[in-house]
mmCIF file of C-alpha atoms in Angstrom:
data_model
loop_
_atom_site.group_PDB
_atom_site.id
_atom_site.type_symbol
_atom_site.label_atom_id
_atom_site.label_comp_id
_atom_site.label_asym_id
_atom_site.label_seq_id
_atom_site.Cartn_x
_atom_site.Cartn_y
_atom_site.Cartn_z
ATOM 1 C CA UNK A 5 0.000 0.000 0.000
ATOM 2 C CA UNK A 6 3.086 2.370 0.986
ATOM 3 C CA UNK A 7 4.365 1.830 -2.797
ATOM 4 C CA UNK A 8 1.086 2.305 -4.282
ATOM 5 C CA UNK A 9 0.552 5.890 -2.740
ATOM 6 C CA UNK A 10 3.889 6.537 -3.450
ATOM 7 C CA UNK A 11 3.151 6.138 -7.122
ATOM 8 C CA UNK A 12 0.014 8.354 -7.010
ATOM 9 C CA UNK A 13 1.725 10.985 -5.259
ATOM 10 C CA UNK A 14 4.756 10.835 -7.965
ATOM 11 C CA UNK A 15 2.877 10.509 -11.088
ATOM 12 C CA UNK A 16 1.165 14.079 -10.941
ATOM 13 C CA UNK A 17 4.689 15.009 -11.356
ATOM 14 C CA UNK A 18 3.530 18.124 -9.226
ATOM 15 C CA UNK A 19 5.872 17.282 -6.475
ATOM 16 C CA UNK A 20 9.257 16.857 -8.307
ATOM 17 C CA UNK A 21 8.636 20.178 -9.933
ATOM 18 C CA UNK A 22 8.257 21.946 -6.815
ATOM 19 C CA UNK A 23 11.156 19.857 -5.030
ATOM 20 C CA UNK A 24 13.383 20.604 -7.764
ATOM 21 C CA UNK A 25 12.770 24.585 -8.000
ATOM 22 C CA UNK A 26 13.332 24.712 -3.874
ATOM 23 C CA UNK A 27 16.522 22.955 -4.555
ATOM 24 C CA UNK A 28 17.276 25.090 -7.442
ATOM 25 C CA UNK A 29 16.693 28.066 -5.689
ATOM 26 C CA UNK A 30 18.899 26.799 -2.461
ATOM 27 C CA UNK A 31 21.681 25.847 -4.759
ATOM 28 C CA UNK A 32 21.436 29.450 -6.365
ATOM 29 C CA UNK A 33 21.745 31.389 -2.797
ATOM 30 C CA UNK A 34 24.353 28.873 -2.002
ATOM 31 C CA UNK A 35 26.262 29.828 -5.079
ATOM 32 C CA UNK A 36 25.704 33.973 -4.328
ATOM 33 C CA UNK A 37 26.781 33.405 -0.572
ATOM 34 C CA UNK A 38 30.280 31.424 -1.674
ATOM 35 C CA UNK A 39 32.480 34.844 -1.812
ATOM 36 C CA UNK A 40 31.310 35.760 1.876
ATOM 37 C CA UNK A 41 32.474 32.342 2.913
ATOM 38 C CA UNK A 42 35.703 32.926 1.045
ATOM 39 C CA UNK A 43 37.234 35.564 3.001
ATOM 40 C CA UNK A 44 37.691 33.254 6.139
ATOM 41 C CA UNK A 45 40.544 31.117 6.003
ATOM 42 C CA UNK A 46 42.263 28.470 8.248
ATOM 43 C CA UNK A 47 44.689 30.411 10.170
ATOM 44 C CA UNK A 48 43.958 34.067 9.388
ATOM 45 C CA UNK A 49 42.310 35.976 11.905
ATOM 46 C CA UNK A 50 38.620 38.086 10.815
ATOM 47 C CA UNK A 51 37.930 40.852 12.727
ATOM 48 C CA UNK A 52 34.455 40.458 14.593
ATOM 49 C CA UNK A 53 32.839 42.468 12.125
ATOM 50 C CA UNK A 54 33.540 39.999 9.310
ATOM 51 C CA UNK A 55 32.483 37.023 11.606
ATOM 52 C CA UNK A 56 29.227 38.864 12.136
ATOM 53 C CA UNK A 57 28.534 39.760 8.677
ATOM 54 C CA UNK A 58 29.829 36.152 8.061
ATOM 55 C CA UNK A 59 27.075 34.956 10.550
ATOM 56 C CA UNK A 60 24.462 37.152 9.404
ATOM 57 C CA UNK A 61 24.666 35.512 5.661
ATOM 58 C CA UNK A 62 24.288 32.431 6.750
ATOM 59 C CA UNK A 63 21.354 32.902 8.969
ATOM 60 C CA UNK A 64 20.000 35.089 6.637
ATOM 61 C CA UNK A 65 20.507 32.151 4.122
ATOM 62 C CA UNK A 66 18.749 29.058 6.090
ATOM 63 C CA UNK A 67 16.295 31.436 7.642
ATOM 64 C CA UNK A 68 14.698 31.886 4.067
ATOM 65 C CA UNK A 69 15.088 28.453 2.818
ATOM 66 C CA UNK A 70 13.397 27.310 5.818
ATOM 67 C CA UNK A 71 10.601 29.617 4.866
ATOM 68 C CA UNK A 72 10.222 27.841 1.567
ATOM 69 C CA UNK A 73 8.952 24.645 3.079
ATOM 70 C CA UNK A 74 5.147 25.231 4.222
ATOM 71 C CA UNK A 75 4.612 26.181 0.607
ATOM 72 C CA UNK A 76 6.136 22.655 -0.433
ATOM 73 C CA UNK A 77 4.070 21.061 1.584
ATOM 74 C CA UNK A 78 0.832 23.131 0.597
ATOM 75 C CA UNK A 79 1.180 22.635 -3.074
ATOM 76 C CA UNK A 80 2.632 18.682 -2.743
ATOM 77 C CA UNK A 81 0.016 17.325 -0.171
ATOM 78 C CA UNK A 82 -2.951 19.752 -0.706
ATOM 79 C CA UNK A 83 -4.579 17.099 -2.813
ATOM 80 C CA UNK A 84 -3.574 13.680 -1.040
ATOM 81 C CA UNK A 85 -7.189 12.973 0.266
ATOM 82 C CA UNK A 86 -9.043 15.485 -1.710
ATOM 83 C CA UNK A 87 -8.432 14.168 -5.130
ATOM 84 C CA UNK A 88 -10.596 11.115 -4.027
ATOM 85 C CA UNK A 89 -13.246 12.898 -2.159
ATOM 86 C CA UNK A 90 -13.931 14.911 -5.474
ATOM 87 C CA UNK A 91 -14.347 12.164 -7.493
ATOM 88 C CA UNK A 92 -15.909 9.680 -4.417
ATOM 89 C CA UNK A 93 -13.524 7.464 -4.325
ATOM 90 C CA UNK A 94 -12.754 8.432 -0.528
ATOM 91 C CA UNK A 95 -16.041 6.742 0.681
ATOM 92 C CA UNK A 96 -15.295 3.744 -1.205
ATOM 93 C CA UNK A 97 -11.970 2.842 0.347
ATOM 94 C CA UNK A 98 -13.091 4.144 3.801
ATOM 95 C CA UNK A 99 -15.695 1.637 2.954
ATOM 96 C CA UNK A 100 -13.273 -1.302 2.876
ATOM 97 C CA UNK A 101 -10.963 -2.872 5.587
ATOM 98 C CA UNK A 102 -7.819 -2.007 3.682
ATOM 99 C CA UNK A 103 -9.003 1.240 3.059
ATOM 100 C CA UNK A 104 -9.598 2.605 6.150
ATOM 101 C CA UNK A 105 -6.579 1.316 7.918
ATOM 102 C CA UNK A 106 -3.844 0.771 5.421
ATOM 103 C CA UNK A 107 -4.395 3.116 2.501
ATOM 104 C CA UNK A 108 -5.017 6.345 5.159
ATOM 105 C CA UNK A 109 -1.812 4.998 7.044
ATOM 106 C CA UNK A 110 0.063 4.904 3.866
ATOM 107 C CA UNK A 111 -0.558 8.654 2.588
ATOM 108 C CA UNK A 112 0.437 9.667 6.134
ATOM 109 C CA UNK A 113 3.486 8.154 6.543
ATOM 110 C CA UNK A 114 4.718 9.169 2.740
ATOM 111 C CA UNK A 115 3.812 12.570 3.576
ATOM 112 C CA UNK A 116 5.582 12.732 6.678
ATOM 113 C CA UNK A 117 8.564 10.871 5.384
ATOM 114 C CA UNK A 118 8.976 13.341 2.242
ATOM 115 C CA UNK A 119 8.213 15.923 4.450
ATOM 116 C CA UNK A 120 11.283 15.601 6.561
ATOM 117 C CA UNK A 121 13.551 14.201 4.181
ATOM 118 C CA UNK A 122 13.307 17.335 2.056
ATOM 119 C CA UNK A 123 13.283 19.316 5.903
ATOM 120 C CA UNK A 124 16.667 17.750 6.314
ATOM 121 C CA UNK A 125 18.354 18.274 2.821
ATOM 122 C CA UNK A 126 16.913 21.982 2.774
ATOM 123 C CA UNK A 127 18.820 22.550 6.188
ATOM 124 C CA UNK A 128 21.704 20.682 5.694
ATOM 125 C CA UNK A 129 22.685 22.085 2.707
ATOM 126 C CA UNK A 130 23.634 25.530 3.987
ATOM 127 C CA UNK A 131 24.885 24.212 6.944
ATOM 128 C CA UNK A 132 26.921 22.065 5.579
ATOM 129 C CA UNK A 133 28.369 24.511 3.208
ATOM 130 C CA UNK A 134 29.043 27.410 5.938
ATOM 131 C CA UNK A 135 30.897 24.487 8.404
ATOM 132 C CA UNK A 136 32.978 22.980 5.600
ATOM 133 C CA UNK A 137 33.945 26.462 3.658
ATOM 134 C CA UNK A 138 34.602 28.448 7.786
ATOM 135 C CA UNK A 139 34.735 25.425 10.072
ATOM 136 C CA UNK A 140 32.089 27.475 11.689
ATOM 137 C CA UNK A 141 34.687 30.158 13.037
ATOM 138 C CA UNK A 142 33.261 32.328 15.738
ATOM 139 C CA UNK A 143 30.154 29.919 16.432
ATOM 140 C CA UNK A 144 30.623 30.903 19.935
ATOM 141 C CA UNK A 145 30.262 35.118 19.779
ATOM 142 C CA UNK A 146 26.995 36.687 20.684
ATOM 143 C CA UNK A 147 24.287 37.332 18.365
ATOM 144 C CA UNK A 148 24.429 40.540 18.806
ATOM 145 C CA UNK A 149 27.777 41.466 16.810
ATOM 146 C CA UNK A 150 24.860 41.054 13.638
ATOM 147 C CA UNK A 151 23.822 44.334 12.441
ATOM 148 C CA UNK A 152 20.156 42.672 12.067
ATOM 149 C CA UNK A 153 20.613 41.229 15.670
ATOM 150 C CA UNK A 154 22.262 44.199 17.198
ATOM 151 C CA UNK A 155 19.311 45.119 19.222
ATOM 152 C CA UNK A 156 18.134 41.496 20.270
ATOM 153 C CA UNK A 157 17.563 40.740 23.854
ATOM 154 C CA UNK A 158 17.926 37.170 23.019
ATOM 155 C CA UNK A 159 21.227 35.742 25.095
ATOM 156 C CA UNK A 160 22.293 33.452 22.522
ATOM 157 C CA UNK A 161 25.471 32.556 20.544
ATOM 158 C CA UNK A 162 25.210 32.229 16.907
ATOM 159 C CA UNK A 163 25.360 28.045 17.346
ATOM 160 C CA UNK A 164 22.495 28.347 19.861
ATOM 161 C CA UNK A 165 20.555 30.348 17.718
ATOM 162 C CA UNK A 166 20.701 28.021 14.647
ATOM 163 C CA UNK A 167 19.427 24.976 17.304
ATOM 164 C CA UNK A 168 16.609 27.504 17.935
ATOM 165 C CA UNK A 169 16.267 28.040 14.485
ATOM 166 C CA UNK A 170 16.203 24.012 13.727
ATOM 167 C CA UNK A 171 14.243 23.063 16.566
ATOM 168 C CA UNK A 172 10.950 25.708 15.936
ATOM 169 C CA UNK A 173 10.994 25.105 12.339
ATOM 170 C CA UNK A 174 10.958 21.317 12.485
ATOM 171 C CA UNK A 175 7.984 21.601 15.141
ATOM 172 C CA UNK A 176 6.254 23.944 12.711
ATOM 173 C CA UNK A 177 6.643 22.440 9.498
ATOM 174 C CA UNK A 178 4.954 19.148 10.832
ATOM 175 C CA UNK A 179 2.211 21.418 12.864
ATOM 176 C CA UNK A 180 2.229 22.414 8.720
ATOM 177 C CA UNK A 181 1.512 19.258 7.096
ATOM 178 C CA UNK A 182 -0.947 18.209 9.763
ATOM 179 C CA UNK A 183 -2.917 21.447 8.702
ATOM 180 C CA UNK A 184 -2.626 19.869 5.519
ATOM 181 C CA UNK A 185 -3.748 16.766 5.833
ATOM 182 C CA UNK A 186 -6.901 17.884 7.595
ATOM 183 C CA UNK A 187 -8.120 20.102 5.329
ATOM 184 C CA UNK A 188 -7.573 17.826 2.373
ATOM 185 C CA UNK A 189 -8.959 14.963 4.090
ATOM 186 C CA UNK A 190 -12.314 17.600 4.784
ATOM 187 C CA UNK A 191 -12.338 18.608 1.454
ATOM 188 C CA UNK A 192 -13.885 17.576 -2.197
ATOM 189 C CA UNK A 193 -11.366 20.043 -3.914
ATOM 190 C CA UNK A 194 -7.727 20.382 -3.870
ATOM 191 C CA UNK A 195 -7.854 24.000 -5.347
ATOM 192 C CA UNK A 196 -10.242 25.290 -2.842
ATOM 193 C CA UNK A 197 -7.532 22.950 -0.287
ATOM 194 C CA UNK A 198 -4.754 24.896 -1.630
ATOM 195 C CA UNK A 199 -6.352 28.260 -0.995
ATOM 196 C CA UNK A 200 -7.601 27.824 2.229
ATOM 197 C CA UNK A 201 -4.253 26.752 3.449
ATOM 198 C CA UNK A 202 -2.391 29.584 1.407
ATOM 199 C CA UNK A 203 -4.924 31.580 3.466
ATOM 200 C CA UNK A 204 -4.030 30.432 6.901
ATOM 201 C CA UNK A 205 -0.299 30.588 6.332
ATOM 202 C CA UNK A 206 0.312 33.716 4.048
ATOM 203 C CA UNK A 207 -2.925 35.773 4.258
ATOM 204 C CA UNK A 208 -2.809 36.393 8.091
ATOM 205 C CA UNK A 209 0.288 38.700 7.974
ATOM 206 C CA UNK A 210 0.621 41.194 10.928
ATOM 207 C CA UNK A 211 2.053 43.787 7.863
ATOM 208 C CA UNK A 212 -1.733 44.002 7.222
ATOM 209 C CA UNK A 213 -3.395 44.073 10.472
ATOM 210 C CA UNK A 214 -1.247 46.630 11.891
ATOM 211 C CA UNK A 215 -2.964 49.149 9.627
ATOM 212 C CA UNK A 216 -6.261 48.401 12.250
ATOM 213 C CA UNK A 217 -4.622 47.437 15.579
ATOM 214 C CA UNK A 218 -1.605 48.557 17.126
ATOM 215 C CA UNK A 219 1.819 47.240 15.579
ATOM 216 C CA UNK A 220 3.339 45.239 18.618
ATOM 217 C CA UNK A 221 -0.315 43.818 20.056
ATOM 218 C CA UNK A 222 -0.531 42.623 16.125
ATOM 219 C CA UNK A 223 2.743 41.387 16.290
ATOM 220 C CA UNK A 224 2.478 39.229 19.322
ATOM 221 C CA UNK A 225 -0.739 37.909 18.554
ATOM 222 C CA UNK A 226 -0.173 37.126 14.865
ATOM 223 C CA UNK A 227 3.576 35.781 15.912
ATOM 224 C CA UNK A 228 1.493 31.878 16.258
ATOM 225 C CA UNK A 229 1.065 31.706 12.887
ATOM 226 C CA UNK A 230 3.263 29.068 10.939
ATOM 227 C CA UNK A 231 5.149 31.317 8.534
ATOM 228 C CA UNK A 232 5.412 34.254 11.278
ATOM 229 C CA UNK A 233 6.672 31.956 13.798
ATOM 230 C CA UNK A 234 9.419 30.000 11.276
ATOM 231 C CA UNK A 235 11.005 33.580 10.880
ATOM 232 C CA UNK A 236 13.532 33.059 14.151
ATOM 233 C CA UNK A 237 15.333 36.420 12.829
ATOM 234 C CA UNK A 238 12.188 38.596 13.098
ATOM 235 C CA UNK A 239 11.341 36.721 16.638
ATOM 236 C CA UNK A 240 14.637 36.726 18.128
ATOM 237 C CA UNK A 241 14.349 40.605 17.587
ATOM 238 C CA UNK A 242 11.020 41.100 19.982
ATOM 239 C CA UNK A 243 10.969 42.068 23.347
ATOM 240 C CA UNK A 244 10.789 39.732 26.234
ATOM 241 C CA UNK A 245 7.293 39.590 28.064
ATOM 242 C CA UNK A 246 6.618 38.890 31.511
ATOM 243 C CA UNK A 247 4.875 35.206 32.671
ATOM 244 C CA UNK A 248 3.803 35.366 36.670
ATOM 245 C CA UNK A 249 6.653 38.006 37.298
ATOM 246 C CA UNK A 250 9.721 36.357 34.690
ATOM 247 C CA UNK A 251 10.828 37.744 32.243
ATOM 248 C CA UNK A 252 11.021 35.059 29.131
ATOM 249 C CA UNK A 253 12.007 35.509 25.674
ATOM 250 C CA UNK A 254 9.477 35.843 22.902
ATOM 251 C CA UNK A 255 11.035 33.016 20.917
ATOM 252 C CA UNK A 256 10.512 30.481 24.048
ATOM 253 C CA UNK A 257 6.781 30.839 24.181
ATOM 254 C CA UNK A 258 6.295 30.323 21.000
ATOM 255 C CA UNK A 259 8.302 27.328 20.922
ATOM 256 C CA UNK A 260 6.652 25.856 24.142
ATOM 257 C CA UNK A 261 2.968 26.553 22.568
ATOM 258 C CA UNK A 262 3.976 24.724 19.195
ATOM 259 C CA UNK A 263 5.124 21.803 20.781
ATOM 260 C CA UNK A 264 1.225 21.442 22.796
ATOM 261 C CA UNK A 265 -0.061 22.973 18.995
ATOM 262 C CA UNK A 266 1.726 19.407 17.626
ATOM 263 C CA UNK A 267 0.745 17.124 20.401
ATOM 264 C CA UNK A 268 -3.263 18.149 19.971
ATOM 265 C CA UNK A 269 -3.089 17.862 16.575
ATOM 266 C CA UNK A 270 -2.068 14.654 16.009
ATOM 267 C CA UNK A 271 -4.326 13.366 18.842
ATOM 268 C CA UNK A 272 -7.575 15.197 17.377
ATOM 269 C CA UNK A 273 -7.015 14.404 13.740
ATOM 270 C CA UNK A 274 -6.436 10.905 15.009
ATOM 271 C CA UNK A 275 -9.881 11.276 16.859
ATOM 272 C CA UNK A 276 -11.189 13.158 13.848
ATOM 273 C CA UNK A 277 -9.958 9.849 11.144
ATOM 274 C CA UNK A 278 -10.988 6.849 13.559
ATOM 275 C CA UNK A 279 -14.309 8.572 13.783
ATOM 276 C CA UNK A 280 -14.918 8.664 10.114
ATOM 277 C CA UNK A 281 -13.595 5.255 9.590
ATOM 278 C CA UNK A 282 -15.867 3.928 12.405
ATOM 279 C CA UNK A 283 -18.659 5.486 10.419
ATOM 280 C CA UNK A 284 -17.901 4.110 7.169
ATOM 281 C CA UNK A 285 -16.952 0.407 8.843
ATOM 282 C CA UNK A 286 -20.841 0.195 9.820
#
């Protein structure tokens, strides 16, 4: 069942085209980012300046790449479940033992598993090329010596920042493709799947709703959302707020809420699924 959804997935062809222009446009920053790496060599000494503009490159570089992911996942999975509802074919194999069980099993775990993978290559890549081309000099200096992080309140060296930046993306991207999945699995359409989800992840963009509220109340509120919250640079760069008399970082609530965000989900789309197949099954 795993290979058979694999093939369905594949054949639209939809997916390699929009793997392959990520990559493509990874490769292409990679290649415009080489000369910054170049100035560091083994046994010369940068000043901190050049580590910091250095730095700021490379975060600048995997912050967007990372950012290229939720649409991946929008325009790859949008249509997993719906293609079948439009045409009724969903019924039908929720109808049947195989169906239910197997076959819904099988476009999950593809989707995760392509998911990551592609999670993975997109972040190793410029990680990979920073370490290998700078041996990651000044890894340890505060984030601050950035000219985009100069005013951060964040205490944080560049190496602990990237972990931040790795840890809240991964969360998100799979809060992401859960979205995803549920709304193609509700839906008959995969182009009204497609905008809906564009909707929720590019639509709601504090930008806009500033022009009605005020800026940092916007901010803070519209901060949950999946592309907002991906963009560690812009986070990193808010002021702390105060929980029961702390003080706590922006970036650590919003990595503490994703992680309950994740746990729900799975366990109410779960609830969601069993329920319809329990349906169908009588």
């Amino acid at each position: 069942m795993f290979k058979l959804e694999s093939y369905k997935l594949f054949k639209g062809k939809i997916i390699q085209v929009v793997i392959a222009g990520i990559f493509l446009l990874i490769f292409a920053k990679e290649v415009f980012i080489h000369n910054t790496y170049k100035i560091y060599q083994p046994g010369i000494i940068i000043s901190e300046k050049e580590t910091g503009d250095l730095w700021q490159n490379f975060l600048m570089a995997l912050n967007s790449d990372i950012l290229l992911l939720p649409a991946f996942i929008v325009f790859s999975f949008a249509g997993i479940f719906s293609y079948e509802n439009r045409y009724g074919m969903h019924e039908i194999i929720l109808s049947t033992k195989n169906g239910r069980k197997k076959c819904t099993n099988a476009k999950f775990q593809i989707a995760f598993i392509i998911t990551n993978l592609v999670y993975i290559v997109t972040v190793f890549i410029p990680i990979a090329h920073m370490f290998i081309m700078t041996k990651g000099a000044g890894n340890d200096k505060a984030i601050q010596a950035t000219v985009i992080l100069h005013d951060s309140t964040l205490k944080a060296s560049y190496m602990e920042l990237v972990l931040h930046m790795l840890f809240l993306s991964f969360i998100v991207i799979n809060v992401v493709l859960l979205l995803t999945l549920f709304i193609s699995f509700l839906s008959r359409n995969t182009f009204v799947s497609v905008c809906i989800i564009l909707g929720i992840l590019y639509i709601m963009r504090p930008d806009l709703l500033s022009m009605f509220f005020g800026v940092e109340k916007t901010w803070y509120i519209m901060s949950f959302g999946p592309v907002n919250a991906m963009n560690v640079l812009d986070i990193v760069r808010r002021p702390p707020v105060e929980i029961y008399g702390n003080t706590v970082h922006w970036i650590y609530v919003i990595e503490a809420i994703y992680i309950m965000i994740l746990v729900c989900s799975i366990f109410i789309f779960n609830a969601i699924i069993v329920k319809r197949q329990k349906y169908y099954a009588s």
